[in-house]
């Protein structure tokens, strides 16, 4: 495989501390040939043509909020209306809520398809609580589980439990609970033994309790909810779902399982979800919040909320980080109360960008109007308690930046997110929709930005054909305008190469930070290697836009503040890993080294005894080499 690996020659590692931003001169003569990218970009015309082209596609963004006034909706009880008005401060129901509540309350099996951020959880929480409230008898703890809700992740389980707790404020005799692996099984069994009427759970945990917890009362089970069905299938839970259904049928012998009402919700409806719904739902009511017009494409027409404004940022690979700094300055300086979610491709990118952006914001604090921006990072390798802490902290902060992988792309409902920035593009249009669904929720306005290199702009056509409506485009000169005006004043005349000089200055600041910090240098190197691997793992249908042969990995390394050639970066990481292994071996050998002991006048070297175990394997016990005598210690 041919990969362009050209890069600037490596410099000696600097141990000096990062300099303040004022010491970086405006007129820096260290311009490189790649500064030509600050000028006109041939890809700009192509992007403009894509955005203005008429694809004969119907309206992409669907208005689904404020469909009907709550006081005019007669399908729910007055007690429920009062609870929604006082506790949740709801005056309107969304389209999906208005159309989902009647079939659920009538006891019909229901299949709901709706984009993220349209109030799907309330669309089944409201009628379920109302059904339990209006039942023939008031339910009690001893009744056991009436409603079982299966969700794909622990974060979504906690979030769903929170929504139900708010709805249940005026129905305090109905008990809500969750089992998703945060606590030990013993404490979960104790809660189940006391009695839970609405149980929210993850697939693995509920399957474990179905097999091992005899105090799990299911004789009164009335409703089964499977939320985010497409995500459950993406995470490989299809077999687990079928096992859970099989166990439920066995545990509900007294009650005919066919009488249990099933509600299935999904943001997308592909062949796998259709197959799952066909096996679970008998003659269901289908509630579809997506556009009714169809497009003759190989993939499904997707939709986002009408309150969402979508933007594309086209910049060369080498200046991607500089463009990110200028873009964050542009959006954070407009509004003092702003939350941003930054999506990247892998865990090492999360760690590097969180650290690097924090350092860059400290250097350029004057440019960000001395905003106290809190930084958060979230990825799949974090412990559940730490992830919950991050989720809670980012939800409560006023101005924050969350750097995350796709672990936060689905199901999580962060409050008041103004912008979603996709630094690394999503791997398919469906993932794109889930990412941008973290903003413009519950009728509020929101914005999204997608970063692309010039050779990746063809990806836009896939998004547009899939139903996305990209409205605006930025390039480096446009992003730098606000930054330069703040630095030199509104009326000052800028020099010919002001953009190039300032871009180089920002880039050199990053290089100084990386070179001056061994930890940041290590994170940048790890981030580089992980990004190269992530870029090579795009699906086949997107390879023509995200081709590893076209990606200039030397510029990619340089954009992260690394001066070394790509092959030297990999070699340095390997040498560091080898040094750690050698150090570990030295420590192990020192433990087994002889110990000198004085016995009278003699010095005896006593070797530390290491316990051995007899192995019956023909490979480890050398049975193939003939009999050997070996002492064993038990």
Coordinates of N, CA and C in Angstrom, one line a residue, residues 244-420:
X244 N -33.8 -13.6 26.3 CA -34.7 -12.9 27.3 C -36.1 -13.2 27.0
X245 N -36.6 -13.1 25.8 CA -38.0 -13.4 25.4 C -38.3 -14.8 25.8
X246 N -37.4 -15.7 25.5 CA -37.6 -17.1 25.8 C -37.8 -17.4 27.3
X247 N -36.9 -16.7 28.1 CA -37.0 -16.8 29.6 C -38.3 -16.2 30.1
X248 N -38.7 -15.1 29.5 CA -39.9 -14.4 29.9 C -41.1 -15.3 29.7
X249 N -41.1 -16.0 28.6 CA -42.3 -16.9 28.3 C -42.3 -18.1 29.3
X250 N -41.2 -18.5 29.7 CA -41.1 -19.6 30.7 C -41.5 -19.1 32.1
X251 N -41.1 -17.9 32.4 CA -41.4 -17.3 33.8 C -42.8 -16.9 33.9
X252 N -43.5 -16.5 32.8 CA -44.8 -16.0 32.8 C -45.8 -17.1 32.4
X253 N -45.7 -18.3 33.0 CA -46.5 -19.4 32.7 C -48.0 -19.2 33.1
X254 N -48.2 -18.5 34.2 CA -49.5 -18.2 34.7 C -50.2 -17.3 33.7
X255 N -49.5 -16.4 33.2 CA -50.0 -15.4 32.3 C -49.6 -15.7 30.8
X256 N -50.5 -15.6 29.9 CA -50.2 -15.9 28.5 C -49.3 -14.7 28.0
X257 N -48.1 -15.1 27.6 CA -47.2 -14.0 27.2 C -47.7 -13.2 26.0
X258 N -48.5 -13.8 25.2 CA -49.0 -13.1 24.0 C -49.9 -11.9 24.4
X259 N -50.4 -11.9 25.6 CA -51.2 -10.8 26.1 C -50.3 -9.6 26.6
X260 N -49.0 -9.9 26.7 CA -48.1 -8.8 27.2 C -47.9 -7.8 26.0
X261 N -48.3 -6.6 26.3 CA -48.1 -5.5 25.2 C -46.7 -5.2 25.0
X262 N -46.2 -5.2 23.8 CA -44.8 -4.9 23.4 C -44.7 -3.6 22.7
X263 N -43.8 -2.8 23.1 CA -43.5 -1.5 22.4 C -42.0 -1.5 22.0
X264 N -41.8 -1.3 20.7 CA -40.4 -1.3 20.2 C -40.2 0.1 19.6
X265 N -39.0 0.7 20.0 CA -38.7 2.0 19.5 C -37.3 1.9 18.8
X266 N -37.2 2.7 17.7 CA -35.9 2.7 17.0 C -35.8 4.1 16.2
X267 N -34.6 4.6 16.1 CA -34.3 5.8 15.4 C -34.3 5.5 13.9
X268 N -33.9 4.3 13.5 CA -33.9 3.8 12.1 C -34.7 2.5 12.0
X269 N -35.1 2.2 10.8 CA -35.9 1.0 10.6 C -35.2 0.2 9.4
X270 N -34.2 -0.6 9.7 CA -33.6 -1.3 8.6 C -34.1 -2.8 8.6
X271 N -33.5 -3.6 7.9 CA -34.0 -5.0 7.7 C -33.9 -5.8 9.0
X272 N -32.8 -5.5 9.8 CA -32.7 -6.2 11.1 C -33.8 -5.8 12.1
X273 N -34.0 -4.5 12.2 CA -35.1 -4.1 13.1 C -36.5 -4.6 12.7
X274 N -36.7 -4.6 11.4 CA -38.0 -5.1 10.9 C -38.1 -6.6 11.2
X275 N -37.0 -7.4 11.1 CA -37.1 -8.8 11.4 C -37.4 -9.0 12.9
X276 N -36.7 -8.2 13.7 CA -37.0 -8.3 15.2 C -38.4 -8.0 15.5
X277 N -38.9 -6.9 14.9 CA -40.3 -6.5 15.2 C -41.3 -7.5 14.7
X278 N -41.0 -8.2 13.6 CA -41.9 -9.2 13.0 C -42.0 -10.4 14.0
X279 N -40.9 -10.7 14.7 CA -41.0 -11.8 15.6 C -41.6 -11.5 17.0
X280 N -41.6 -10.2 17.3 CA -42.1 -9.8 18.6 C -43.5 -9.2 18.6
X281 N -43.9 -8.5 17.5 CA -45.1 -7.7 17.5 C -46.1 -8.4 16.6
X282 N -47.3 -8.6 17.1 CA -48.4 -9.2 16.3 C -49.4 -8.1 15.9
X283 N -49.5 -7.8 14.6 CA -50.4 -6.8 14.1 C -50.1 -5.4 14.8
X284 N -48.9 -4.9 14.7 CA -48.6 -3.6 15.5 C -49.1 -2.4 14.8
X285 N -49.2 -1.3 15.6 CA -49.5 0.0 15.1 C -48.1 0.6 14.8
X286 N -47.9 1.2 13.6 CA -46.6 1.7 13.2 C -46.7 3.2 13.2
X287 N -45.9 3.9 14.1 CA -45.9 5.3 14.3 C -44.6 5.8 13.7
X288 N -44.6 6.5 12.5 CA -43.4 6.9 11.8 C -43.3 8.4 11.8
X289 N -42.3 9.0 12.4 CA -42.1 10.4 12.4 C -41.2 10.9 11.3
X290 N -40.7 10.0 10.4 CA -39.8 10.4 9.3 C -40.7 10.9 8.1
X291 N -40.1 11.6 7.2 CA -40.8 12.1 6.0 C -41.5 11.0 5.3
X292 N -42.7 11.3 4.7 CA -43.4 10.2 4.0 C -42.9 10.0 2.6
X293 N -42.2 11.1 2.0 CA -41.7 11.0 0.7 C -40.5 10.0 0.6
X294 N -40.4 9.2 -0.4 CA -39.4 8.2 -0.5 C -38.4 8.7 -1.7
X295 N -37.2 8.3 -1.5 CA -36.2 8.6 -2.5 C -35.6 7.3 -3.1
X296 N -35.4 7.3 -4.4 CA -34.9 6.0 -5.0 C -33.4 5.9 -4.8
X297 N -33.1 5.5 -3.5 CA -31.7 5.4 -3.1 C -31.5 4.0 -2.6
X298 N -30.2 3.5 -2.6 CA -29.9 2.2 -2.0 C -30.1 2.2 -0.5
X299 N -30.1 3.4 0.1 CA -30.2 3.4 1.6 C -31.4 4.2 1.9
X300 N -31.7 4.2 3.2 CA -33.0 4.8 3.7 C -32.9 6.3 3.8
X301 N -34.0 7.0 3.6 CA -34.0 8.5 3.7 C -34.0 8.8 5.2
X302 N -33.1 9.6 5.7 CA -32.9 10.0 7.1 C -33.5 11.4 7.3
X303 N -33.7 11.7 8.6 CA -34.2 13.0 8.9 C -33.7 13.5 10.2
X304 N -33.6 14.8 10.3 CA -33.2 15.5 11.5 C -34.3 16.5 11.9
X305 N -34.1 17.1 13.1 CA -35.1 18.1 13.5 C -35.0 19.4 12.7
X306 N -36.1 20.1 12.6 CA -36.1 21.3 11.8 C -35.3 22.4 12.5
X307 N -35.1 22.3 13.8 CA -34.4 23.3 14.6 C -32.9 23.2 14.4
X308 N -32.4 22.2 13.7 CA -31.0 21.9 13.5 C -30.4 22.7 12.3
X309 N -29.4 23.4 12.5 CA -28.6 24.1 11.4 C -27.3 23.3 11.2
X310 N -27.1 22.9 10.0 CA -25.9 22.0 9.7 C -24.9 22.8 8.8
X311 N -23.6 22.7 9.2 CA -22.5 23.4 8.6 C -21.4 22.4 8.2
X312 N -20.7 22.7 7.2 CA -19.5 21.9 6.8 C -18.3 22.9 6.8
X313 N -17.1 22.4 7.4 CA -15.9 23.1 7.4 C -14.9 22.3 6.6
X314 N -14.4 22.9 5.5 CA -13.5 22.2 4.6 C -12.1 22.9 4.8
X315 N -11.1 22.1 5.3 CA -9.8 22.6 5.6 C -8.8 21.5 5.2
X316 N -7.6 21.8 4.8 CA -6.5 20.8 4.6 C -6.2 20.1 5.9
X317 N -5.7 18.9 5.7 CA -5.3 18.1 6.9 C -4.4 18.7 7.8
X318 N -3.3 19.4 7.3 CA -2.3 20.0 8.1 C -2.8 21.1 9.0
X319 N -3.9 21.8 8.6 CA -4.4 22.9 9.3 C -5.7 22.6 10.0
X320 N -6.0 21.4 10.2 CA -7.2 21.0 10.8 C -7.4 21.4 12.2
X321 N -6.3 21.3 13.0 CA -6.4 21.7 14.4 C -6.5 23.2 14.6
X322 N -5.7 23.9 13.7 CA -5.8 25.4 13.7 C -7.3 25.8 13.4
X323 N -7.9 25.2 12.4 CA -9.2 25.5 12.1 C -10.2 25.2 13.2
X324 N -9.9 24.1 14.0 CA -10.7 23.8 15.1 C -10.7 24.9 16.2
X325 N -9.5 25.4 16.5 CA -9.3 26.5 17.4 C -10.1 27.7 17.0
X326 N -9.9 28.1 15.7 CA -10.6 29.3 15.2 C -12.2 29.0 15.2
X327 N -12.6 27.8 14.9 CA -14.0 27.6 14.9 C -14.6 27.6 16.3
X328 N -13.9 27.0 17.3 CA -14.4 27.1 18.7 C -14.4 28.5 19.2
X329 N -13.4 29.3 18.8 CA -13.4 30.7 19.1 C -14.7 31.4 18.5
X330 N -15.0 31.1 17.3 CA -16.1 31.7 16.6 C -17.5 31.4 17.3
X331 N -17.7 30.1 17.8 CA -19.0 29.8 18.3 C -19.0 30.1 19.8
X332 N -17.9 30.0 20.5 CA -17.9 30.3 22.0 C -18.0 31.8 22.3
X333 N -17.4 32.6 21.4 CA -17.4 34.0 21.6 C -18.8 34.7 21.3
X334 N -19.6 34.0 20.6 CA -21.0 34.5 20.3 C -21.9 34.4 21.5
X335 N -21.8 33.3 22.2 CA -22.7 33.1 23.3 C -22.0 32.7 24.6
X336 N -22.2 33.4 25.7 CA -21.5 33.1 26.9 C -22.0 31.7 27.5
X337 N -23.2 31.4 27.2 CA -23.8 30.1 27.7 C -23.8 29.1 26.5
X338 N -22.8 28.3 26.4 CA -22.7 27.4 25.3 C -22.0 26.1 25.7
X339 N -22.6 25.0 25.2 CA -22.0 23.7 25.4 C -21.7 23.1 24.0
X340 N -20.6 22.5 23.9 CA -20.1 21.9 22.6 C -19.7 20.4 22.9
X341 N -20.2 19.6 22.0 CA -19.7 18.2 22.0 C -18.9 18.0 20.8
X342 N -17.6 17.5 21.0 CA -16.7 17.3 19.9 C -16.5 15.8 19.7
X343 N -16.9 15.3 18.6 CA -16.8 13.8 18.3 C -15.5 13.5 17.5
X344 N -14.7 12.6 18.1 CA -13.5 12.1 17.4 C -13.5 10.6 17.3
X345 N -12.5 10.1 16.6 CA -12.6 8.7 16.1 C -12.2 7.6 17.2
X346 N -11.4 7.9 18.1 CA -10.9 6.9 19.0 C -10.5 7.4 20.4
X347 N -10.2 6.5 21.3 CA -9.9 6.9 22.7 C -8.7 7.8 22.8
X348 N -7.6 7.5 22.1 CA -6.4 8.3 22.2 C -6.7 9.8 21.7
X349 N -7.5 9.9 20.7 CA -7.9 11.2 20.2 C -8.7 12.0 21.3
X350 N -9.5 11.3 22.0 CA -10.2 11.9 23.2 C -9.3 12.5 24.2
X351 N -8.3 11.7 24.6 CA -7.3 12.1 25.6 C -6.4 13.2 25.1
X352 N -6.0 13.1 23.8 CA -5.1 14.2 23.3 C -5.8 15.5 23.2
X353 N -7.0 15.5 22.5 CA -7.7 16.7 22.2 C -8.1 17.4 23.5
X354 N -8.5 16.6 24.5 CA -8.9 17.2 25.8 C -7.8 17.9 26.4
X355 N -6.6 17.3 26.4 CA -5.4 17.9 27.1 C -4.9 19.1 26.2
X356 N -4.8 18.9 24.9 CA -4.3 19.9 24.0 C -5.2 21.2 24.0
X357 N -6.5 21.0 23.9 CA -7.4 22.1 23.8 C -7.4 22.9 25.2
X358 N -7.3 22.2 26.3 CA -7.2 22.8 27.6 C -6.0 23.7 27.6
X359 N -4.9 23.2 27.2 CA -3.6 24.0 27.2 C -3.7 25.2 26.2
X360 N -4.3 25.0 25.0 CA -4.4 26.1 24.1 C -5.4 27.1 24.6
X361 N -6.5 26.8 25.2 CA -7.4 27.8 25.8 C -6.7 28.6 26.9
X362 N -5.8 28.0 27.6 CA -5.0 28.7 28.6 C -4.1 29.7 28.0
X363 N -3.5 29.3 26.9 CA -2.6 30.2 26.2 C -3.3 31.4 25.5
X364 N -4.5 31.1 25.0 CA -5.3 32.1 24.3 C -6.5 32.6 25.1
X365 N -6.3 32.7 26.4 CA -7.5 33.0 27.2 C -8.1 34.4 26.9
X366 N -7.3 35.3 26.4 CA -7.8 36.6 26.0 C -8.7 36.5 24.8
X367 N -8.4 35.6 23.9 CA -9.3 35.5 22.7 C -10.6 34.9 23.0
X368 N -10.7 34.1 24.1 CA -12.0 33.5 24.5 C -12.7 34.3 25.5
X369 N -12.4 35.6 25.6 CA -13.1 36.5 26.5 C -13.0 36.0 28.0
X370 N -12.0 35.3 28.3 CA -11.8 34.8 29.7 C -12.9 33.9 30.1
X371 N -13.5 33.2 29.2 CA -14.6 32.2 29.5 C -14.1 31.1 30.3
X372 N -14.8 30.7 31.3 CA -14.4 29.5 32.1 C -15.0 28.3 31.5
X373 N -14.3 27.8 30.5 CA -14.8 26.6 29.8 C -14.4 25.3 30.5
X374 N -15.3 24.5 30.9 CA -15.0 23.2 31.6 C -14.8 22.2 30.5
X375 N -13.7 21.3 30.7 CA -13.4 20.3 29.7 C -13.8 18.9 30.3
X376 N -14.4 18.1 29.5 CA -14.8 16.8 29.9 C -14.4 15.8 28.8
X377 N -14.1 14.6 29.2 CA -13.8 13.5 28.2 C -14.6 12.3 28.5
X378 N -15.1 11.6 27.4 CA -16.0 10.4 27.6 C -15.6 9.4 26.5
X379 N -15.4 8.2 27.0 CA -15.1 7.1 26.0 C -15.5 5.8 26.7
X380 N -15.5 4.7 25.9 CA -16.0 3.4 26.3 C -15.2 2.7 27.3
X381 N -13.9 3.1 27.5 CA -13.0 2.4 28.4 C -13.1 2.9 29.8
X382 N -13.9 3.9 30.1 CA -14.1 4.4 31.4 C -15.0 3.6 32.2
X383 N -14.7 3.5 33.5 CA -15.6 2.8 34.5 C -17.0 3.5 34.5
X384 N -18.0 2.7 34.8 CA -19.4 3.2 34.8 C -19.6 4.4 35.7
X385 N -19.0 4.4 36.9 CA -19.1 5.5 37.9 C -18.5 6.8 37.3
X386 N -17.3 6.6 36.7 CA -16.7 7.8 36.1 C -17.5 8.3 34.9
X387 N -18.1 7.5 34.1 CA -18.9 7.9 33.0 C -20.1 8.6 33.5
X388 N -20.7 8.1 34.6 CA -21.9 8.8 35.2 C -21.5 10.2 35.7
X389 N -20.3 10.3 36.3 CA -19.9 11.5 36.9 C -19.7 12.6 35.7
X390 N -19.1 12.1 34.6 CA -18.9 13.0 33.5 C -20.2 13.4 32.9
X391 N -21.2 12.5 32.8 CA -22.5 12.8 32.2 C -23.2 13.8 33.1
X392 N -23.1 13.7 34.4 CA -23.8 14.6 35.3 C -23.1 16.0 35.3
X393 N -21.8 16.0 35.3 CA -21.0 17.2 35.3 C -21.3 18.0 34.0
X394 N -21.2 17.4 32.8 CA -21.5 18.1 31.6 C -22.9 18.6 31.5
X395 N -23.8 17.9 32.0 CA -25.2 18.3 32.0 C -25.5 19.5 32.8
X396 N -24.7 19.6 33.9 CA -25.0 20.7 34.9 C -24.1 22.0 34.6
X397 N -23.1 21.8 33.8 CA -22.2 23.0 33.6 C -22.9 24.0 32.7
X398 N -22.4 25.2 32.8 CA -22.9 26.3 32.0 C -22.3 26.4 30.6
X399 N -20.9 26.4 30.7 CA -20.1 26.5 29.4 C -19.1 25.3 29.5
X400 N -19.3 24.4 28.6 CA -18.4 23.2 28.6 C -18.1 22.6 27.2
X401 N -17.0 21.9 27.2 CA -16.6 21.2 25.9 C -16.4 19.7 26.3
X402 N -17.2 18.9 25.7 CA -17.1 17.4 25.9 C -16.5 16.8 24.6
X403 N -15.3 16.2 24.8 CA -14.6 15.4 23.8 C -15.0 13.9 24.0
X404 N -15.5 13.3 22.9 CA -16.0 12.0 23.1 C -15.9 11.2 21.8
X405 N -16.1 9.8 22.0 CA -16.2 8.9 20.8 C -17.7 8.7 20.6
X406 N -18.0 7.8 19.8 CA -19.4 7.5 19.5 C -20.2 6.9 20.6
X407 N -19.5 6.7 21.8 CA -20.2 6.2 22.9 C -21.3 7.2 23.4
X408 N -21.2 8.4 23.0 CA -22.2 9.5 23.4 C -23.1 9.8 22.3
X409 N -23.0 9.0 21.2 CA -23.8 9.4 20.0 C -25.2 9.0 20.1
X410 N -25.6 8.0 20.9 CA -26.9 7.5 21.0 C -27.5 7.5 22.4
X411 N -28.7 7.9 22.5 CA -29.4 7.6 23.8 C -29.2 8.7 24.8
X412 N -28.0 9.3 24.9 CA -27.8 10.3 26.0 C -28.4 11.6 25.7
X413 N -29.0 12.2 26.7 CA -29.7 13.4 26.6 C -29.0 14.5 27.4
X414 N -28.1 15.2 26.9 CA -27.4 16.3 27.6 C -28.2 17.5 27.4
X415 N -28.3 18.3 28.5 CA -29.1 19.5 28.5 C -28.4 20.7 27.8
X416 N -29.1 21.4 27.0 CA -28.7 22.7 26.4 C -27.4 22.6 25.6
X417 N -27.3 21.6 24.8 CA -26.1 21.5 23.9 C -26.3 22.4 22.7
X418 N -25.4 23.4 22.5 CA -25.6 24.4 21.4 C -25.0 23.9 20.1
X419 N -23.8 23.2 20.2 CA -23.1 22.7 19.0 C -22.7 21.3 19.1
X420 N -22.7 20.6 18.0 CA -22.1 19.3 17.8 C -21.1 19.4 16.7

